[in-house]
Short mmCIF file of C-alpha atoms and ligand atoms in Angstrom, two decimals:
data_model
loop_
_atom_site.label_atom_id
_atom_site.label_comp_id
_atom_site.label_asym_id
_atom_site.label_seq_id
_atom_site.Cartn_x
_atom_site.Cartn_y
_atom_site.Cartn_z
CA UNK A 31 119.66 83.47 112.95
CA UNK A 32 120.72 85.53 110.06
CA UNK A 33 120.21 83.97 106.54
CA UNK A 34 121.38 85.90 103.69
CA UNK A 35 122.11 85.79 100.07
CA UNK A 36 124.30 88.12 97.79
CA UNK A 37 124.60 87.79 93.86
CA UNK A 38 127.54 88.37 93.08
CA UNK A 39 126.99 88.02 88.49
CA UNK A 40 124.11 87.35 87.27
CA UNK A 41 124.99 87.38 83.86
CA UNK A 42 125.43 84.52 81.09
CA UNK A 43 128.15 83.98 78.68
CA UNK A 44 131.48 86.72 79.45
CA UNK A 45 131.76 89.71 82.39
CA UNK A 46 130.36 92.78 81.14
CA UNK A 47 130.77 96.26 83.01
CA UNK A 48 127.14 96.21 83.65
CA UNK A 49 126.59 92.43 85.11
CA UNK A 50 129.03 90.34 86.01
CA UNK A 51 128.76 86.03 85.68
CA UNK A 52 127.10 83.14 87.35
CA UNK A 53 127.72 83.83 91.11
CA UNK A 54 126.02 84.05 94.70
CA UNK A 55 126.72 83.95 98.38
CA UNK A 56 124.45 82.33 100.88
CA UNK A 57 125.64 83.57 104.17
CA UNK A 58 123.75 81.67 107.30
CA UNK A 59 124.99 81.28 110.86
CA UNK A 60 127.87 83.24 110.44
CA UNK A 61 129.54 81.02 107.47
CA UNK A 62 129.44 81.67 103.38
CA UNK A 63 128.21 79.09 100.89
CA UNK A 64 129.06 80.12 97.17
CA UNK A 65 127.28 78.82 94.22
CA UNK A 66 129.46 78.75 91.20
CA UNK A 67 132.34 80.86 90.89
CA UNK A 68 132.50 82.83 87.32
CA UNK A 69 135.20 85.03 86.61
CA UNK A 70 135.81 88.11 88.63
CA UNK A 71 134.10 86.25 91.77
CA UNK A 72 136.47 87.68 93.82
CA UNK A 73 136.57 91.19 92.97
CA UNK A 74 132.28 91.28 93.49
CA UNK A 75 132.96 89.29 97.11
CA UNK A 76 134.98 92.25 98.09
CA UNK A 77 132.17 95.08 96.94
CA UNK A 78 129.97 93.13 98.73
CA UNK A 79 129.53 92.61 102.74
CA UNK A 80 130.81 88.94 102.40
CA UNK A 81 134.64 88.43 103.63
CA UNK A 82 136.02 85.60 101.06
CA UNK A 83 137.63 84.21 104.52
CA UNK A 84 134.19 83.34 105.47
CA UNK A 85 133.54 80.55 102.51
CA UNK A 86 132.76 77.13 103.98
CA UNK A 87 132.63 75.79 101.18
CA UNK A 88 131.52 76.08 96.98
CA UNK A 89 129.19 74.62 94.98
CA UNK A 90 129.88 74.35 91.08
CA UNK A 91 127.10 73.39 88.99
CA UNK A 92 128.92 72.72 85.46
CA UNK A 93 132.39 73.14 83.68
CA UNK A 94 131.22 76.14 81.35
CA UNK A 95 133.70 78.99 82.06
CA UNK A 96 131.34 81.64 83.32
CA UNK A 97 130.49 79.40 86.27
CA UNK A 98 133.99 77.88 87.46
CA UNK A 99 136.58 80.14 85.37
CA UNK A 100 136.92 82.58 88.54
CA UNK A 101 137.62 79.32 90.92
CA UNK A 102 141.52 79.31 90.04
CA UNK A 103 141.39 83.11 91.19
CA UNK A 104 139.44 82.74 94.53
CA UNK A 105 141.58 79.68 95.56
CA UNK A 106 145.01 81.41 94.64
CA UNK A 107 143.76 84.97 96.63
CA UNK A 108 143.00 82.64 99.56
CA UNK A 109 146.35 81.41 99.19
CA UNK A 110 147.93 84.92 99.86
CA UNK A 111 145.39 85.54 102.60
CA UNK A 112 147.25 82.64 104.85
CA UNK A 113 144.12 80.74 105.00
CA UNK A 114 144.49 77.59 106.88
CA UNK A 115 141.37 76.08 107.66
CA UNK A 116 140.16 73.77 104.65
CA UNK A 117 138.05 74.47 101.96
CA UNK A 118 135.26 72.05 100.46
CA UNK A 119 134.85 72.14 96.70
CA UNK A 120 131.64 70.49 95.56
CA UNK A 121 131.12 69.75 91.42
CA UNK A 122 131.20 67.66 88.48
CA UNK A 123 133.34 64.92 87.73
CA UNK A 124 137.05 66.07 86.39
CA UNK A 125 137.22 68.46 89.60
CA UNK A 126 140.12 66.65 90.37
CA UNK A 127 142.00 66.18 87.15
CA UNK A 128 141.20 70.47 87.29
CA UNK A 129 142.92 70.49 90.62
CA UNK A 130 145.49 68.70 89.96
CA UNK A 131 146.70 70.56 86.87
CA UNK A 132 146.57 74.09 88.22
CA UNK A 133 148.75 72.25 91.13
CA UNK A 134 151.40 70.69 88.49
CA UNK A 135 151.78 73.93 86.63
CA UNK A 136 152.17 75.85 90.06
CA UNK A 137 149.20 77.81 89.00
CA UNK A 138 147.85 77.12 92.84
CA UNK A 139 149.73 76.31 95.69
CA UNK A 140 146.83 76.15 98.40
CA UNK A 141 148.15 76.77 101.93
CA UNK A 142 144.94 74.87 103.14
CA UNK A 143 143.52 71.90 102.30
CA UNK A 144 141.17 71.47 99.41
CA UNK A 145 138.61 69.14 100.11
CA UNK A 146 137.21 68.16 96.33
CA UNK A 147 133.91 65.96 96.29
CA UNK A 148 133.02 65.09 92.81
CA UNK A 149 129.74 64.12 92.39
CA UNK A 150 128.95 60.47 90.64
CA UNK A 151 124.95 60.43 91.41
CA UNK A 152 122.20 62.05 92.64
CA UNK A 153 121.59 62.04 96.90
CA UNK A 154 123.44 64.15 99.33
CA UNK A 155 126.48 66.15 98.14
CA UNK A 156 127.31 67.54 101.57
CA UNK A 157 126.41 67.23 104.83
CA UNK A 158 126.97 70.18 107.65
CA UNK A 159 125.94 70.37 111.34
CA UNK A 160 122.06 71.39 110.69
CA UNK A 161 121.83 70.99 106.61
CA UNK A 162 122.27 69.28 103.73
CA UNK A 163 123.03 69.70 99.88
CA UNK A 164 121.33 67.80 97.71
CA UNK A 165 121.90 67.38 94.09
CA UNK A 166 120.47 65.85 91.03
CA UNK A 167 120.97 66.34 87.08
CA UNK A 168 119.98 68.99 85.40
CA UNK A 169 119.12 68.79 81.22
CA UNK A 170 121.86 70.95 79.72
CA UNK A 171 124.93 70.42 77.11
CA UNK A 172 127.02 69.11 79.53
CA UNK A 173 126.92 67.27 83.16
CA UNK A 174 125.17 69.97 85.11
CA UNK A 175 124.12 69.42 89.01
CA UNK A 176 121.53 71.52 90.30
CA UNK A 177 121.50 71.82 93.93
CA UNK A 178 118.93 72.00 97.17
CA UNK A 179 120.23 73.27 100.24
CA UNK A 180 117.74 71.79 103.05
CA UNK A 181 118.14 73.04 106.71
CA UNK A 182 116.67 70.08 109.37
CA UNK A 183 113.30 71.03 111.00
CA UNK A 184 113.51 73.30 113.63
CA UNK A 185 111.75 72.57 117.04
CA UNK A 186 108.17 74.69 117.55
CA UNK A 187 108.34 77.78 119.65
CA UNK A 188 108.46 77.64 123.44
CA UNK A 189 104.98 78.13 125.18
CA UNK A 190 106.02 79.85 128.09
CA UNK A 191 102.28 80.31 129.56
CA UNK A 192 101.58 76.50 129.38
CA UNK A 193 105.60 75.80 130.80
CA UNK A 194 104.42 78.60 133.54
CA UNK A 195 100.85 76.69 134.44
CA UNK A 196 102.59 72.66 134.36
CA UNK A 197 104.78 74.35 137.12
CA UNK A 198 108.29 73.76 134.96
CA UNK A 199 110.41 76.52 136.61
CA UNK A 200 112.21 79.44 134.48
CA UNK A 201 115.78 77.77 134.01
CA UNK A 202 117.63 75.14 132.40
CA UNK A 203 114.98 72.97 132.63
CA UNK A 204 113.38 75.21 129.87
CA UNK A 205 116.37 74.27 127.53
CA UNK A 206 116.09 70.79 128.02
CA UNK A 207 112.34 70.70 127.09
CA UNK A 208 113.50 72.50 124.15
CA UNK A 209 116.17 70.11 123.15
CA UNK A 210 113.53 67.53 123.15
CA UNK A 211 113.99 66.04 126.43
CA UNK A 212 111.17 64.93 129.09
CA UNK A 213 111.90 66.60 132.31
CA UNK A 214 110.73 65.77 136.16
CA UNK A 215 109.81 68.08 138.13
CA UNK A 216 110.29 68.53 142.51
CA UNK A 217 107.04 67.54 142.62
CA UNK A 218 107.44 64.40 140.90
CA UNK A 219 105.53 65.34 137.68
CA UNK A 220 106.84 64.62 134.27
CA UNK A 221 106.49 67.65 131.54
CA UNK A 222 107.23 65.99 127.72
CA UNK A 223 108.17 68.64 124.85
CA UNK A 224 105.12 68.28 122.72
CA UNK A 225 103.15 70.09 126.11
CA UNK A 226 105.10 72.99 125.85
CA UNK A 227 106.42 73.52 121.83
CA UNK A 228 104.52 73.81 119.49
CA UNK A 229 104.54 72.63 116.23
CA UNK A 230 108.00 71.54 114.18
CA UNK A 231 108.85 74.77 112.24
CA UNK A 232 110.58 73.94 108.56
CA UNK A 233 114.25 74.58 108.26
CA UNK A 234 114.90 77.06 104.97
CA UNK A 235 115.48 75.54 102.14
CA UNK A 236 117.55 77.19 99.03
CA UNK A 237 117.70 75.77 95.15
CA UNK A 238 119.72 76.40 92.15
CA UNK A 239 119.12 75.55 89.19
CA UNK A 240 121.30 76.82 86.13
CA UNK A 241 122.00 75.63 83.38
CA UNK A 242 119.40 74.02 82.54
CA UNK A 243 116.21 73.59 79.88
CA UNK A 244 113.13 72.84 81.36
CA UNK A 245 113.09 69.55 83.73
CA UNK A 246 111.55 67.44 85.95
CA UNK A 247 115.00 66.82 88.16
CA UNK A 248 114.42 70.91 88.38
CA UNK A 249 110.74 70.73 89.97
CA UNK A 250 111.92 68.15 92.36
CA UNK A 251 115.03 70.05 93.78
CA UNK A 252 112.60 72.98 94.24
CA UNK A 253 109.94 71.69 95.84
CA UNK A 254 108.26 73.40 98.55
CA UNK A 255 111.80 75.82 98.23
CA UNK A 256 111.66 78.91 100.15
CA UNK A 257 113.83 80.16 97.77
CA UNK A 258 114.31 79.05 93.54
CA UNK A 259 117.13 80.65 92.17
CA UNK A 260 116.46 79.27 88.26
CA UNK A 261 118.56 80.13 85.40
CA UNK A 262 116.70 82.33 82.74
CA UNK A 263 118.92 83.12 79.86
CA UNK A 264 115.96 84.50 77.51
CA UNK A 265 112.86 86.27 78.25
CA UNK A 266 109.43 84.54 78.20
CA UNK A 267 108.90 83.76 74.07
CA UNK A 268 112.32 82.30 73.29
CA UNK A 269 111.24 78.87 74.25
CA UNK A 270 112.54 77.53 71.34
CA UNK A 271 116.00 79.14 71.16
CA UNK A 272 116.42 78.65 74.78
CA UNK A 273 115.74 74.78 74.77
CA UNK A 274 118.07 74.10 71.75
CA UNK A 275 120.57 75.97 73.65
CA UNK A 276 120.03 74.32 76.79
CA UNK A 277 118.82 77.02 78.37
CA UNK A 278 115.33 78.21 80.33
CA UNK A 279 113.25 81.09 79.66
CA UNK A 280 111.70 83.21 82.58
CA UNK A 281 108.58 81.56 81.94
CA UNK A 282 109.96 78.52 81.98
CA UNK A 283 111.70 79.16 85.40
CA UNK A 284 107.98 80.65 86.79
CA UNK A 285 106.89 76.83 85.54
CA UNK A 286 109.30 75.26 87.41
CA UNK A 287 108.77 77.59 90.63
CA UNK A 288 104.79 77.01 90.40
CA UNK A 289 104.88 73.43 89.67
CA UNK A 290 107.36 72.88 92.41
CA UNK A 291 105.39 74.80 95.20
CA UNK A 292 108.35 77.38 95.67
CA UNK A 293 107.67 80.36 97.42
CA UNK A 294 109.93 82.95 95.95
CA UNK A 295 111.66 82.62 92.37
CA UNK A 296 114.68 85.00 91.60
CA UNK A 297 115.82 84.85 87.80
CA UNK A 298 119.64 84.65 87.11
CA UNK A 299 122.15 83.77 84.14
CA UNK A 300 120.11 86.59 82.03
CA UNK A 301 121.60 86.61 78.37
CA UNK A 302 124.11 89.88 78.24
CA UNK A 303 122.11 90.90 75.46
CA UNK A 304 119.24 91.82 77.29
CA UNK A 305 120.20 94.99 79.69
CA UNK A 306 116.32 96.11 80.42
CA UNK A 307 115.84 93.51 83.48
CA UNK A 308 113.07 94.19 84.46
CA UNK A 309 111.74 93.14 81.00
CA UNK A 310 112.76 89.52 81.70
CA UNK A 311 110.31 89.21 84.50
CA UNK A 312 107.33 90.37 81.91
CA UNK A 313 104.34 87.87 80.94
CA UNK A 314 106.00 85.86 83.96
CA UNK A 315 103.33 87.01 87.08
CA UNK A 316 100.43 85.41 85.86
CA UNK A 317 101.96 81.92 86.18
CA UNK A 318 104.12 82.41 89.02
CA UNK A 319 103.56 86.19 90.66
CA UNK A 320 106.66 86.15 93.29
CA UNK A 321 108.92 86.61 90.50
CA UNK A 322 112.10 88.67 90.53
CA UNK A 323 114.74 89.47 88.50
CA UNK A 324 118.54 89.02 89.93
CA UNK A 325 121.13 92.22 89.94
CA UNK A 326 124.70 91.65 90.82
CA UNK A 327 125.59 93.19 93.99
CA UNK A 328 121.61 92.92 95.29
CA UNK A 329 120.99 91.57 98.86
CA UNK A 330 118.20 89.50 100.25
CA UNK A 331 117.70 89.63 103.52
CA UNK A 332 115.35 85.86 104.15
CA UNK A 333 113.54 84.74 106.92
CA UNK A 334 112.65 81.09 107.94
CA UNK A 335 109.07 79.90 107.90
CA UNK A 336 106.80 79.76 111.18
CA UNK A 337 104.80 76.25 110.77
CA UNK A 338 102.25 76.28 108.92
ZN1 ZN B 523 126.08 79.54 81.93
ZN1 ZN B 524 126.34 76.32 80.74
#
């Protein structure tokens, strides 16, 4: 039950040698997610432990270039790989005018199919075997969707000692307890699941929020997140220039994280101008201390909650 997440840029505005832009892969159960797709995506997947054959599908939050302009790039690579199996493509509206053009021009020629969702309101986005996406509006210049990735509930751990004294014997009835099931026994004895699990455990659940200024769509994608990855273009101070840009400050971001009940906040989209990183996290602890700052290229390994 691996769960794992790469950043692939975490920079704002254009590529720089140093820190590349807007990118991550969330790798869980042996398939990649990737949240927006800035240019020179590709080149990062392959330094990192990711294979670009893996992506299930991608997540665009906005139409600003250094989120979606390394999309056309990724697709065409894909293309030359002999991919077959499709490809989902989650964003804003005028994903398929996009599509469509790079297709006219012969700019891509997919040799899979390219399953574009456009999304017209807030809900579910997509739906997979044991998750969903959900998205909502974030405040920016333009149509922005931030996104929660929610796994289901998990069943509660197996009590083996109170399986062993009901009598259930070591098998498949084990399985079928865990599934949920009420068993009977030889002796005629029925054993339900609540006697031997214990409580549900909470699936993991991953948000994104970039671009964005400060907003209450934010908080409630977040909330009770394992995992806020916020947007935090300027350091804590440049509240002002950040909001008329349409863009958070690390403080901001620890707001959102603390009023939200995350657990863990990583900042991303950091302004190119600011190459001390660590400095972006400072002033930040005191409202919201499980703060980090995002490099491109760093791993997290994550784990899922036990119940609480
Ligand atoms: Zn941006
Ligand atoms: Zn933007």
């Amino acid at each position: 039950m691996t769960l794992q997440l790469t950043f692939l840029g975490t920079g704002s505005g254009k590529p720089m040698p140093h820190r590349g832009v807007s990118s991550f892969g969330f790798f869980r159960e042996g398939e990649l997610f990737l949240f927006d797709c800035g240019e020179n995506t590709q080149t990062q997947l392959t330094r990192s432990s990711f294979r670009p054959g893996a992506i299930e599908a991608i997540f665009l939050t906005h139409f600003h270039g250094d989120h979606v302009n390394g999309l056309p790039g990724l697709v065409g690579s894909l293309t030359l790989d002999q991919r077959e199996r499709p490809l989902d493509i989650v964003g804003p509206k005028g994903l398929e005018q996009w599509f469509e053009t790079l297709r006219d021009l012969n700019i891509l020629w997919p040799s899979f199919p390219v399953r574009l969702h456009e999304i017209e309101e807030p809900g579910v986005a997509y739906e997979h075997d044991d998750f969903e996406v959900v998205t909502r509006p974030l405040d920016h210049r333009v149509t922005t969707w931030g996104y929660a990735l929610r796994e289901d509930e998990r069943p509660g751990r197996f009590d083996l000692d109170a399986a062993r004294k009901l009598g259930v014997p070591e098998g498949p009835l084990y399985g079928r307890l865990q599934d949920g099931e009420t068993v009977e026994l030889e002796s005629g004895r029925t054993v339900s699941p609540d006697q031997v699990l214990g409580p549900t455990r909470p699936g993991f659940t991953l948000t994104y929020c970039s671009d964005t200024r400060p907003c209450d769509s934010a908080v409630a994608l977040a909330e009770d997140a394992d995992l806020l990855v916020h947007e935090s273009t300027y350091p804590a101070g440049e509240e002002a220039l950040a909001h008329r840009r349409g863009h958070s400050t690390a403080a901001d971001a620890a707001r959102c994280a603390d009023k939200a009940g995350a657990h863990r906040l990583v900042l991303t989209h950091i302004s190119q101008r600011y190459t001390q990183l660590d400095e972006m996290a400072d002033g930040v602890g005191d409202i919201f201390p499980e703060t980090s700052v995002a490099r491109d290229l760093r791993t997290l390994e994550l784990e899922r909650r036990e119940a609480s």
